[in-house]
Short mmCIF file of C-alpha atoms and ligand atoms in Angstrom, two decimals:
data_model
loop_
_atom_site.label_atom_id
_atom_site.label_comp_id
_atom_site.label_asym_id
_atom_site.label_seq_id
_atom_site.Cartn_x
_atom_site.Cartn_y
_atom_site.Cartn_z
CA MET A 1 0.12 -0.37 0.46
CA ALA A 2 1.66 3.66 -0.76
CA ALA A 3 2.61 5.65 1.63
CA LEU A 4 -0.12 8.39 2.22
CA TYR A 5 0.98 12.62 3.04
CA CYS A 6 -0.72 15.72 1.61
CA VAL A 7 -0.33 18.91 1.82
CA MET A 8 -3.40 21.25 3.91
CA GLY A 9 -3.96 25.42 3.18
CA ASP A 10 -5.88 27.73 1.38
CA PRO A 11 -5.72 28.61 -1.39
CA ILE A 12 -3.81 24.79 -2.63
CA GLU A 13 -5.09 24.17 -6.16
CA HIS A 14 -2.05 25.68 -6.88
CA SER A 15 0.43 23.79 -5.62
CA ARG A 16 3.05 21.77 -6.63
CA SER A 17 4.65 19.69 -3.54
CA PRO A 18 2.75 16.64 -4.87
CA GLU A 19 4.61 16.10 -8.07
CA ILE A 20 8.11 17.29 -5.73
CA HIS A 21 7.19 14.55 -3.64
CA ARG A 22 6.68 11.99 -6.00
CA ARG A 23 9.58 12.18 -8.03
CA PHE A 24 11.91 12.05 -4.57
CA ALA A 25 10.13 9.18 -3.77
CA ALA A 26 10.17 7.68 -6.99
CA GLN A 27 14.49 7.63 -6.46
CA PHE A 28 13.98 5.39 -3.98
CA SER A 29 10.84 3.53 -5.09
CA ILE A 30 8.75 4.49 -2.58
CA ALA A 31 5.29 3.87 -3.14
CA LEU A 32 3.70 7.31 -2.30
CA GLU A 33 0.57 8.82 -2.49
CA TYR A 34 0.04 12.86 -1.96
CA ARG A 35 -2.87 14.91 -2.08
CA ARG A 36 -3.85 18.70 -1.94
CA ILE A 37 -6.95 19.23 1.15
CA ASN A 38 -8.21 22.60 0.65
CA VAL A 39 -8.33 23.49 4.47
CA GLN A 40 -10.14 27.01 5.70
CA PRO A 41 -8.30 28.74 9.28
CA GLY A 42 -9.80 27.07 12.49
CA SER A 43 -10.73 23.83 11.12
CA LEU A 44 -6.88 22.43 10.75
CA PRO A 45 -7.15 20.65 13.84
CA SER A 46 -10.29 18.54 12.55
CA MET A 47 -8.77 17.66 9.47
CA VAL A 48 -5.89 17.00 10.59
CA ARG A 49 -7.22 14.26 12.63
CA ARG A 50 -9.45 12.86 10.27
CA PHE A 51 -6.65 12.80 7.67
CA ALA A 52 -4.62 10.66 10.36
CA GLU A 53 -7.62 7.70 10.76
CA ASP A 54 -8.09 7.78 7.19
CA GLY A 55 -4.29 6.47 7.46
CA GLY A 56 -2.32 9.47 6.52
CA LEU A 57 1.63 9.59 7.98
CA GLY A 58 2.29 13.42 7.31
CA CYS A 59 1.39 16.52 6.01
CA ASN A 60 3.09 19.18 4.52
CA ILE A 61 0.94 22.71 5.82
CA THR A 62 1.16 26.03 3.62
CA VAL A 63 -0.40 29.35 3.68
CA PRO A 64 -2.41 31.02 5.61
CA LEU A 65 -2.20 28.03 9.07
CA LYS A 66 1.45 27.32 9.91
CA GLU A 67 0.89 29.15 13.19
CA GLU A 68 -2.45 27.03 13.70
CA ALA A 69 -0.38 23.41 13.32
CA ALA A 70 2.63 25.00 15.34
CA ALA A 71 -0.14 25.03 17.98
CA LEU A 72 -2.29 21.97 17.53
CA SER A 73 1.10 19.86 17.85
CA ASP A 74 2.25 17.50 20.66
CA SER A 75 5.90 18.45 20.16
CA LEU A 76 7.95 20.77 18.05
CA GLY A 77 11.58 20.50 16.26
CA ASP A 78 13.47 22.88 17.29
CA GLY A 79 13.70 25.29 14.30
CA ALA A 80 9.32 25.00 14.71
CA ARG A 81 9.60 26.27 18.43
CA GLN A 82 11.47 29.31 18.21
CA ALA A 83 9.40 30.35 14.82
CA GLY A 84 6.17 29.45 16.46
CA ALA A 85 5.31 28.48 12.88
CA ALA A 86 4.98 24.51 11.80
CA ASN A 87 5.58 23.45 8.01
CA THR A 88 5.73 19.56 8.01
CA LEU A 89 3.59 17.53 10.66
CA SER A 90 3.90 13.51 11.27
CA PHE A 91 2.42 11.50 12.96
CA GLY A 92 3.54 9.36 15.45
CA ASP A 93 1.48 5.70 15.87
CA ASN A 94 0.42 6.92 19.52
CA GLY A 95 -1.56 9.81 17.86
CA ARG A 96 0.45 12.34 18.62
CA ILE A 97 1.85 15.32 16.16
CA HIS A 98 5.07 16.14 15.98
CA GLY A 99 6.13 19.91 14.33
CA ASP A 100 9.21 20.98 12.34
CA ASN A 101 9.76 23.59 10.10
CA THR A 102 11.61 23.03 6.91
CA ASP A 103 11.03 26.90 5.62
CA GLY A 104 14.09 28.28 7.02
CA PRO A 105 16.74 25.29 6.26
CA GLY A 106 15.58 25.18 2.68
CA LEU A 107 15.70 28.61 1.74
CA LEU A 108 19.37 28.62 3.21
CA ARG A 109 20.69 26.07 1.12
CA HIS A 110 18.82 27.32 -1.58
CA LEU A 111 20.56 30.43 -0.48
CA ARG A 112 24.36 28.97 -0.17
CA VAL A 113 24.48 26.41 -2.22
CA ASN A 114 21.94 26.69 -5.37
CA LEU A 115 22.55 30.49 -5.66
CA GLY A 116 26.17 30.62 -4.37
CA LEU A 117 25.36 33.78 -1.79
CA GLU A 118 27.40 35.09 0.59
CA LEU A 119 25.17 35.75 4.10
CA GLU A 120 28.07 36.79 6.05
CA ASN A 121 27.10 40.24 7.34
CA ALA A 122 24.48 41.12 4.95
CA SER A 123 21.47 43.51 5.09
CA ILE A 124 18.19 42.12 5.16
CA LEU A 125 14.95 43.17 4.05
CA ILE A 126 12.18 41.22 4.41
CA ILE A 127 8.32 42.12 3.01
CA GLY A 128 5.79 40.11 5.37
CA ALA A 129 5.06 38.99 8.44
CA GLY A 130 3.16 35.30 8.59
CA GLY A 131 4.06 32.09 8.99
CA ALA A 132 6.64 32.01 6.25
CA ALA A 133 8.43 34.80 7.41
CA ARG A 134 8.59 33.06 11.17
CA GLY A 135 10.46 30.44 9.74
CA ILE A 136 13.10 31.77 8.30
CA ILE A 137 13.94 34.24 10.57
CA PRO A 138 15.59 32.08 13.08
CA ALA A 139 17.47 30.86 10.04
CA LEU A 140 19.62 33.50 8.66
CA MET A 141 19.65 35.18 11.81
CA GLY A 142 22.00 31.69 12.31
CA ALA A 143 23.52 32.29 9.23
CA ASN A 144 25.78 34.91 10.57
CA ILE A 145 24.21 37.88 8.90
CA ALA A 146 24.79 41.62 9.93
CA LYS A 147 20.83 42.52 10.40
CA ILE A 148 17.06 42.21 9.08
CA THR A 149 14.33 44.97 8.40
CA LEU A 150 10.81 43.79 8.57
CA VAL A 151 8.01 45.46 6.78
CA ASN A 152 4.70 43.95 7.22
CA ARG A 153 1.16 45.31 5.43
CA THR A 154 0.20 44.84 9.01
CA ARG A 155 2.52 46.73 11.56
CA LYS A 156 2.30 45.55 14.27
CA ARG A 157 2.89 41.75 12.87
CA ALA A 158 6.24 43.35 12.33
CA LEU A 159 6.79 44.67 15.41
CA GLU A 160 5.55 41.49 17.35
CA LEU A 161 8.29 39.37 15.12
CA ALA A 162 10.54 42.14 15.98
CA ARG A 163 9.98 41.70 19.30
CA ARG A 164 10.11 37.31 19.38
CA PHE A 165 13.93 37.25 17.16
CA ALA A 166 14.88 39.97 19.19
CA PRO A 167 17.40 37.29 21.29
CA LEU A 168 18.58 35.92 18.68
CA GLY A 169 19.99 38.73 16.70
CA ALA A 170 19.81 42.42 15.18
CA ILE A 171 16.23 42.95 14.01
CA ARG A 172 13.85 46.04 13.43
CA ALA A 173 10.53 46.64 12.30
CA GLY A 174 10.19 49.29 10.25
CA ASN A 175 7.90 51.77 9.43
CA PRO A 176 7.77 52.68 5.48
CA GLU A 177 4.84 55.15 5.96
CA ALA A 178 7.16 57.36 8.26
CA GLU A 179 10.79 56.14 6.46
CA THR A 180 12.06 54.38 3.76
CA PRO A 181 14.11 51.09 5.37
CA PRO A 182 17.50 51.13 4.90
CA PRO A 183 19.71 49.61 1.98
CA ALA A 184 19.83 45.88 2.22
CA ASP A 185 22.22 43.11 -0.11
CA LEU A 186 18.92 40.60 0.18
CA VAL A 187 16.23 41.58 -0.49
CA ILE A 188 12.77 38.34 0.34
CA ASN A 189 9.03 38.54 0.05
CA ALA A 190 7.89 36.76 2.01
CA SER A 191 4.34 38.25 1.59
CA SER A 192 1.49 37.08 -0.16
CA ALA A 193 0.62 39.94 -2.00
CA GLY A 194 2.00 38.54 -5.20
CA LEU A 195 -1.05 35.67 -4.92
CA ALA A 196 -3.13 38.90 -6.24
CA GLY A 197 -0.39 40.09 -8.49
CA HIS A 198 0.43 43.07 -6.45
CA PRO A 199 3.90 44.33 -5.73
CA PRO A 200 5.21 45.35 -2.22
CA ARG A 201 4.45 49.09 -1.52
CA LEU A 202 7.97 50.47 -1.18
CA PRO A 203 9.89 52.17 -3.36
CA ARG A 204 11.65 50.62 -5.93
CA SER A 205 15.00 51.48 -4.79
CA LEU A 206 14.93 49.54 -2.14
CA ALA A 207 15.99 46.58 -4.36
CA ALA A 208 19.15 48.11 -6.64
CA GLY A 209 21.75 46.30 -6.10
CA ALA A 210 20.41 43.66 -4.43
CA HIS A 211 19.46 40.18 -4.57
CA CYS A 212 16.24 39.85 -4.41
CA ILE A 213 13.77 36.69 -3.89
CA ASP A 214 9.85 36.08 -3.48
CA LEU A 215 9.33 33.21 -1.41
CA ALA A 216 6.05 32.56 -4.15
CA TYR A 217 6.62 31.28 -7.45
CA GLY A 218 5.55 30.59 -10.49
CA LYS A 219 3.07 33.76 -11.30
CA ALA A 220 2.56 35.01 -8.28
CA ALA A 221 6.07 35.74 -8.08
CA GLU A 222 5.81 38.04 -10.98
CA ALA A 223 5.21 41.63 -9.36
CA PHE A 224 7.72 41.37 -7.55
CA MET A 225 10.65 40.29 -9.63
CA SER A 226 9.43 42.80 -11.55
CA TRP A 227 9.27 45.38 -9.00
CA ALA A 228 13.05 44.13 -8.39
CA ARG A 229 14.49 44.03 -11.63
CA ARG A 230 12.91 47.79 -12.70
CA GLY A 231 14.46 48.59 -9.05
CA GLY A 232 18.39 47.30 -10.94
CA ALA A 233 18.35 44.30 -8.36
CA ARG A 234 21.68 42.78 -8.70
CA SER A 235 19.57 39.48 -9.20
CA THR A 236 16.23 37.95 -9.04
CA HIS A 237 14.79 34.93 -8.29
CA ASP A 238 11.31 32.91 -7.29
CA GLY A 239 11.00 31.08 -4.18
CA TRP A 240 10.77 27.74 -6.89
CA GLY A 241 14.46 26.97 -5.17
CA MET A 242 13.28 27.03 -1.73
CA LEU A 243 10.34 24.71 -2.70
CA VAL A 244 12.55 22.47 -3.88
CA GLU A 245 14.79 22.41 -0.72
CA GLN A 246 12.01 23.03 1.74
CA ALA A 247 10.33 19.96 0.42
CA ALA A 248 13.77 18.14 0.17
CA GLU A 249 14.01 18.20 4.51
CA SER A 250 10.24 17.45 4.73
CA PHE A 251 11.33 14.33 2.66
CA ALA A 252 13.72 13.13 4.97
CA ILE A 253 12.22 13.73 8.05
CA TRP A 254 9.75 11.32 6.75
CA HIS A 255 11.42 8.77 4.83
CA ASP A 256 14.62 9.14 6.53
CA ARG A 257 17.07 9.94 3.19
CA HIS A 258 17.65 12.98 1.88
CA PRO A 259 16.77 13.13 -1.97
CA ASP A 260 18.60 14.41 -4.80
CA THR A 261 17.43 18.43 -5.62
CA ARG A 262 19.58 18.60 -8.73
CA LYS A 263 17.07 17.40 -11.36
CA LEU A 264 13.91 19.25 -9.77
CA LEU A 265 15.90 23.16 -10.02
CA ASN A 266 17.16 22.65 -13.56
CA PRO A 267 14.72 20.51 -14.80
P1 LIG B 1 0.78 34.03 5.65
O1 LIG B 1 -0.83 34.52 5.25
O2 LIG B 1 1.07 33.24 7.38
O3 LIG B 1 1.02 35.65 5.68
C1 LIG B 1 0.90 36.58 5.08
C2 LIG B 1 1.76 37.39 4.57
O4 LIG B 1 1.32 37.96 3.60
C3 LIG B 1 1.31 38.50 5.68
O5 LIG B 1 2.41 38.58 6.55
C4 LIG B 1 0.21 39.74 5.20
O6 LIG B 1 0.39 41.02 6.34
C5 LIG B 1 1.04 39.83 3.91
N1 LIG B 1 -0.03 40.17 3.18
C6 LIG B 1 -1.19 39.31 2.16
N2 LIG B 1 -1.75 39.93 1.35
C7 LIG B 1 -0.82 41.09 1.04
C8 LIG B 1 -0.94 42.34 0.08
N3 LIG B 1 -2.24 42.33 -0.39
N4 LIG B 1 -0.57 43.43 0.60
C9 LIG B 1 0.45 43.43 1.02
N5 LIG B 1 0.66 42.05 2.30
C10 LIG B 1 -0.03 41.37 1.82
O7 LIG B 1 1.55 33.46 4.71
P2 LIG B 1 3.01 32.65 4.54
O8 LIG B 1 3.98 33.26 5.50
O9 LIG B 1 2.71 31.09 5.05
O10 LIG B 1 3.60 32.34 3.65
C11 LIG B 1 3.95 33.67 2.83
C12 LIG B 1 4.44 33.94 1.27
O11 LIG B 1 5.37 32.77 0.74
C13 LIG B 1 2.93 32.82 -0.12
O12 LIG B 1 3.18 33.12 -1.00
C14 LIG B 1 4.27 31.77 0.08
O13 LIG B 1 3.20 30.85 -0.73
C15 LIG B 1 5.88 31.75 0.02
N6 LIG B 1 5.82 30.43 0.53
C16 LIG B 1 6.98 30.19 -0.32
C17 LIG B 1 7.85 28.80 0.40
C18 LIG B 1 8.66 28.37 -0.65
O14 LIG B 1 9.12 27.44 0.36
N7 LIG B 1 8.60 29.06 -1.80
C19 LIG B 1 7.07 27.79 1.93
C20 LIG B 1 6.79 29.22 2.22
C21 LIG B 1 6.24 30.49 1.74
P3 LIG B 1 -0.88 41.49 7.40
O15 LIG B 1 0.12 40.46 8.14
O16 LIG B 1 -0.83 42.54 6.75
O17 LIG B 1 -2.07 40.20 6.56
#
């Protein structure tokens, strides 16, 4: 019988996680069924329980449910605990749920190994303060960067995250209404504004000379990438590489084997 996994989120139809996990499974001849399940905020605990009762062994969690996923977990890995957000749930025999966060390790591996970027002493601007931002901040702070400026549509959430992560390193919440954020070496769009086709509501000059990456991929990344290119970015990237690398980390947690990501990165 095929091992059963899924990704839960809303929207979910666009998710390419099933394809990625099936291709990883094929590398090890693992029989795998991987579904997409649309889950509205508030109903994650019941949907996860039902999926586990149906024989599911684990699930990935995406927008906007990662904080809910951490809250429902019986235990958390270090990254998920620091982030207060989980994107990988594993079900134990005893019905217990363990939550991990592979977004941070996946992004780091993509930036360093696949894109060859130096992060040491980098100034980083992060746009967005949702589950994805929570997942990547602790990992970035562990990479000897200089500082992070965080801006978000709802400033209160940026202030909360800056307070939460201040013990890990230099981070402050910017106030773009009052002042332009400082120049950065790396601009990361961790907001989901691109799903509705919206570019950042920030001056394009912030992209000048910076490496710019949107965590979203495909069409959802187009508005940010065009904003960055027109602002004179040094390089622009969408979130495909991170998606593949965070999926590889999830796969390794579930199957105890690390897949080769190269074929998916360079199809
Ligand atoms: P959340 O729903 O948790 O957070 C969404 C964030 O986007 C919030 O900061 C929200 O601001 C902001 N936002 C939403 N709409 C707008 C808008 N119209 N204008 C400005 N800001 C907006 O989502 P996640 O953090 O989980 O995911 C964010 C993005 O990152 C998604 O596109 C997701 O697909 C991508 N992602 C990609 C991964 C990858 O592996 N490549 C991994 C994880 C995420 P506010 O607080 O004001 O609501």
